[in-house]
JSON list of C-alpha atoms in Angstrom, two decimals:
[
{"chain": "A", "resi": 1435, "resn": "MET", "atom": "CA", "xyz": [187.02, -50.74, -13.60]},
{"chain": "A", "resi": 1436, "resn": "GLU", "atom": "CA", "xyz": [186.75, -54.17, -12.04]},
{"chain": "A", "resi": 1437, "resn": "GLU", "atom": "CA", "xyz": [188.78, -54.69, -8.87]},
{"chain": "A", "resi": 1438, "resn": "LYS", "atom": "CA", "xyz": [191.23, -57.57, -9.06]},
{"chain": "A", "resi": 1439, "resn": "GLN", "atom": "CA", "xyz": [190.89, -60.06, -6.22]},
{"chain": "A", "resi": 1440, "resn": "THR", "atom": "CA", "xyz": [193.99, -61.31, -4.54]},
{"chain": "A", "resi": 1441, "resn": "SER", "atom": "CA", "xyz": [194.20, -64.86, -3.25]},
{"chain": "A", "resi": 1442, "resn": "ALA", "atom": "CA", "xyz": [195.63, -65.66, 0.15]},
{"chain": "A", "resi": 1443, "resn": "ARG", "atom": "CA", "xyz": [196.35, -69.24, 0.93]},
{"chain": "A", "resi": 1444, "resn": "MET", "atom": "CA", "xyz": [196.44, -70.68, 4.39]},
{"chain": "A", "resi": 1445, "resn": "PRO", "atom": "CA", "xyz": [199.71, -72.52, 4.97]},
{"chain": "A", "resi": 1446, "resn": "ARG", "atom": "CA", "xyz": [199.40, -76.24, 4.38]},
{"chain": "A", "resi": 1447, "resn": "GLY", "atom": "CA", "xyz": [198.61, -78.15, 7.55]},
{"chain": "A", "resi": 1448, "resn": "GLN", "atom": "CA", "xyz": [197.56, -75.06, 9.51]},
{"chain": "A", "resi": 1449, "resn": "ARG", "atom": "CA", "xyz": [194.27, -74.73, 11.36]},
{"chain": "A", "resi": 1450, "resn": "SER", "atom": "CA", "xyz": [191.81, -72.12, 10.13]},
{"chain": "A", "resi": 1451, "resn": "ASP", "atom": "CA", "xyz": [191.93, -69.92, 13.23]},
{"chain": "A", "resi": 1452, "resn": "ASN", "atom": "CA", "xyz": [193.27, -66.64, 14.51]},
{"chain": "A", "resi": 1453, "resn": "ALA", "atom": "CA", "xyz": [196.62, -68.21, 15.41]},
{"chain": "A", "resi": 1454, "resn": "THR", "atom": "CA", "xyz": [197.11, -68.78, 11.69]},
{"chain": "A", "resi": 1455, "resn": "VAL", "atom": "CA", "xyz": [196.35, -65.11, 11.00]},
{"chain": "A", "resi": 1456, "resn": "LEU", "atom": "CA", "xyz": [199.05, -64.09, 13.48]},
{"chain": "A", "resi": 1457, "resn": "ARG", "atom": "CA", "xyz": [201.58, -66.51, 11.99]},
{"chain": "A", "resi": 1458, "resn": "VAL", "atom": "CA", "xyz": [200.89, -65.52, 8.38]},
{"chain": "A", "resi": 1459, "resn": "LEU", "atom": "CA", "xyz": [201.09, -61.79, 9.18]},
{"chain": "A", "resi": 1460, "resn": "ARG", "atom": "CA", "xyz": [204.33, -62.28, 11.12]},
{"chain": "A", "resi": 1461, "resn": "ILE", "atom": "CA", "xyz": [205.93, -64.21, 8.27]},
{"chain": "A", "resi": 1462, "resn": "ALA", "atom": "CA", "xyz": [204.67, -61.66, 5.73]},
{"chain": "A", "resi": 1463, "resn": "GLN", "atom": "CA", "xyz": [206.62, -59.02, 7.67]},
{"chain": "A", "resi": 1464, "resn": "ASN", "atom": "CA", "xyz": [209.73, -61.26, 7.54]},
{"chain": "A", "resi": 1465, "resn": "LEU", "atom": "CA", "xyz": [209.82, -61.49, 11.32]},
{"chain": "A", "resi": 1466, "resn": "THR", "atom": "CA", "xyz": [210.89, -64.50, 13.31]},
{"chain": "A", "resi": 1467, "resn": "GLN", "atom": "CA", "xyz": [209.04, -65.38, 16.48]},
{"chain": "A", "resi": 1468, "resn": "ALA", "atom": "CA", "xyz": [212.02, -64.06, 18.45]},
{"chain": "A", "resi": 1469, "resn": "GLU", "atom": "CA", "xyz": [212.04, -60.74, 16.57]},
{"chain": "A", "resi": 1470, "resn": "LEU", "atom": "CA", "xyz": [208.31, -60.22, 17.09]},
{"chain": "A", "resi": 1471, "resn": "ALA", "atom": "CA", "xyz": [208.65, -61.16, 20.74]},
{"chain": "A", "resi": 1472, "resn": "SER", "atom": "CA", "xyz": [211.43, -58.63, 21.22]},
{"chain": "A", "resi": 1473, "resn": "LYS", "atom": "CA", "xyz": [209.34, -55.85, 19.65]},
{"chain": "A", "resi": 1474, "resn": "VAL", "atom": "CA", "xyz": [206.32, -56.75, 21.80]},
{"chain": "A", "resi": 1475, "resn": "GLY", "atom": "CA", "xyz": [208.35, -57.16, 24.99]},
{"chain": "A", "resi": 1476, "resn": "ILE", "atom": "CA", "xyz": [207.58, -60.83, 25.56]},
{"chain": "A", "resi": 1477, "resn": "GLU", "atom": "CA", "xyz": [209.51, -64.09, 25.21]},
{"chain": "A", "resi": 1478, "resn": "GLN", "atom": "CA", "xyz": [209.76, -66.08, 21.97]},
{"chain": "A", "resi": 1479, "resn": "ALA", "atom": "CA", "xyz": [207.97, -68.94, 23.75]},
{"chain": "A", "resi": 1480, "resn": "ASP", "atom": "CA", "xyz": [205.03, -66.57, 24.31]},
{"chain": "A", "resi": 1481, "resn": "VAL", "atom": "CA", "xyz": [204.75, -65.90, 20.56]},
{"chain": "A", "resi": 1482, "resn": "SER", "atom": "CA", "xyz": [204.87, -69.63, 19.94]},
{"chain": "A", "resi": 1483, "resn": "TYR", "atom": "CA", "xyz": [202.11, -70.07, 22.51]},
{"chain": "A", "resi": 1484, "resn": "LEU", "atom": "CA", "xyz": [200.01, -67.37, 20.83]},
{"chain": "A", "resi": 1485, "resn": "GLU", "atom": "CA", "xyz": [200.53, -68.98, 17.42]},
{"chain": "A", "resi": 1486, "resn": "ALA", "atom": "CA", "xyz": [199.43, -72.29, 18.90]},
{"chain": "A", "resi": 1487, "resn": "GLY", "atom": "CA", "xyz": [196.02, -70.76, 19.56]},
{"chain": "A", "resi": 1488, "resn": "ASN", "atom": "CA", "xyz": [195.91, -69.20, 23.03]},
{"chain": "A", "resi": 1489, "resn": "THR", "atom": "CA", "xyz": [193.29, -66.57, 22.21]},
{"chain": "A", "resi": 1490, "resn": "ARG", "atom": "CA", "xyz": [192.99, -65.27, 25.77]},
{"chain": "A", "resi": 1491, "resn": "ARG", "atom": "CA", "xyz": [196.66, -64.28, 25.81]},
{"chain": "A", "resi": 1492, "resn": "LEU", "atom": "CA", "xyz": [196.45, -63.03, 22.21]},
{"chain": "A", "resi": 1493, "resn": "ALA", "atom": "CA", "xyz": [193.71, -60.59, 23.21]},
{"chain": "A", "resi": 1494, "resn": "GLU", "atom": "CA", "xyz": [196.02, -59.30, 25.94]},
{"chain": "A", "resi": 1495, "resn": "TYR", "atom": "CA", "xyz": [198.75, -58.37, 23.42]},
{"chain": "A", "resi": 1496, "resn": "SER", "atom": "CA", "xyz": [196.65, -57.76, 20.29]},
{"chain": "A", "resi": 1497, "resn": "ALA", "atom": "CA", "xyz": [196.94, -53.94, 20.24]},
{"chain": "A", "resi": 1498, "resn": "LYS", "atom": "CA", "xyz": [200.72, -53.94, 20.43]},
{"chain": "A", "resi": 1499, "resn": "ILE", "atom": "CA", "xyz": [201.17, -56.86, 18.02]},
{"chain": "A", "resi": 1500, "resn": "ALA", "atom": "CA", "xyz": [198.72, -55.29, 15.54]},
{"chain": "A", "resi": 1501, "resn": "ARG", "atom": "CA", "xyz": [200.62, -52.01, 15.60]},
{"chain": "A", "resi": 1502, "resn": "ILE", "atom": "CA", "xyz": [203.88, -53.85, 14.87]},
{"chain": "A", "resi": 1503, "resn": "LEU", "atom": "CA", "xyz": [202.31, -55.90, 12.06]},
{"chain": "A", "resi": 1504, "resn": "GLY", "atom": "CA", "xyz": [200.42, -52.93, 10.60]},
{"chain": "A", "resi": 1505, "resn": "VAL", "atom": "CA", "xyz": [196.91, -54.32, 11.00]},
{"chain": "A", "resi": 1506, "resn": "ALA", "atom": "CA", "xyz": [193.88, -53.59, 13.17]},
{"chain": "A", "resi": 1507, "resn": "PRO", "atom": "CA", "xyz": [193.79, -55.42, 16.53]},
{"chain": "A", "resi": 1508, "resn": "GLU", "atom": "CA", "xyz": [190.53, -57.11, 15.58]},
{"chain": "A", "resi": 1509, "resn": "ASP", "atom": "CA", "xyz": [192.28, -58.68, 12.57]},
{"chain": "A", "resi": 1510, "resn": "LEU", "atom": "CA", "xyz": [194.34, -60.76, 14.97]},
{"chain": "A", "resi": 1511, "resn": "LEU", "atom": "CA", "xyz": [191.20, -62.05, 16.64]},
{"chain": "A", "resi": 1512, "resn": "ARG", "atom": "CA", "xyz": [189.54, -63.16, 13.39]},
{"chain": "A", "resi": 1513, "resn": "THR", "atom": "CA", "xyz": [189.57, -66.66, 11.98]},
{"chain": "A", "resi": 1514, "resn": "TRP", "atom": "CA", "xyz": [191.51, -67.10, 8.74]},
{"chain": "A", "resi": 1515, "resn": "ASP", "atom": "CA", "xyz": [188.31, -67.11, 6.69]},
{"chain": "A", "resi": 1516, "resn": "GLU", "atom": "CA", "xyz": [186.98, -63.98, 8.44]},
{"chain": "A", "resi": 1517, "resn": "TYR", "atom": "CA", "xyz": [190.31, -62.21, 7.86]},
{"chain": "A", "resi": 1518, "resn": "CYS", "atom": "CA", "xyz": [190.25, -63.02, 4.14]},
{"chain": "A", "resi": 1519, "resn": "ARG", "atom": "CA", "xyz": [186.60, -61.96, 3.77]},
{"chain": "A", "resi": 1520, "resn": "ALA", "atom": "CA", "xyz": [187.27, -58.68, 5.57]},
{"chain": "A", "resi": 1521, "resn": "ARG", "atom": "CA", "xyz": [190.15, -58.02, 3.17]},
{"chain": "A", "resi": 1522, "resn": "GLY", "atom": "CA", "xyz": [188.14, -59.06, 0.10]},
{"chain": "A", "resi": 1523, "resn": "ILE", "atom": "CA", "xyz": [190.52, -61.86, -0.82]},
{"chain": "A", "resi": 1524, "resn": "ALA", "atom": "CA", "xyz": [189.86, -65.50, -1.60]},
{"chain": "A", "resi": 1525, "resn": "SER", "atom": "CA", "xyz": [191.03, -67.92, 1.07]}
]
């Protein structure tokens, strides 16, 4: 049986980077920045900063954020295209 491919679209106007992966996964879980921040133990401004592309800080919190979002930590450090390829979905 042929496997059906799912399509994932990057939000309009977003950069194709790991900050986009974090944002898309957070929204898919119906979490606000403040809710994710509370679960991680950081401030909402920190989540905003991570979603703006601060990869050094993202690496610091990736294990905890990944556990909350139900993905592997390395997924958060992938670009959008890498994330879609790893999941076998069209970007």
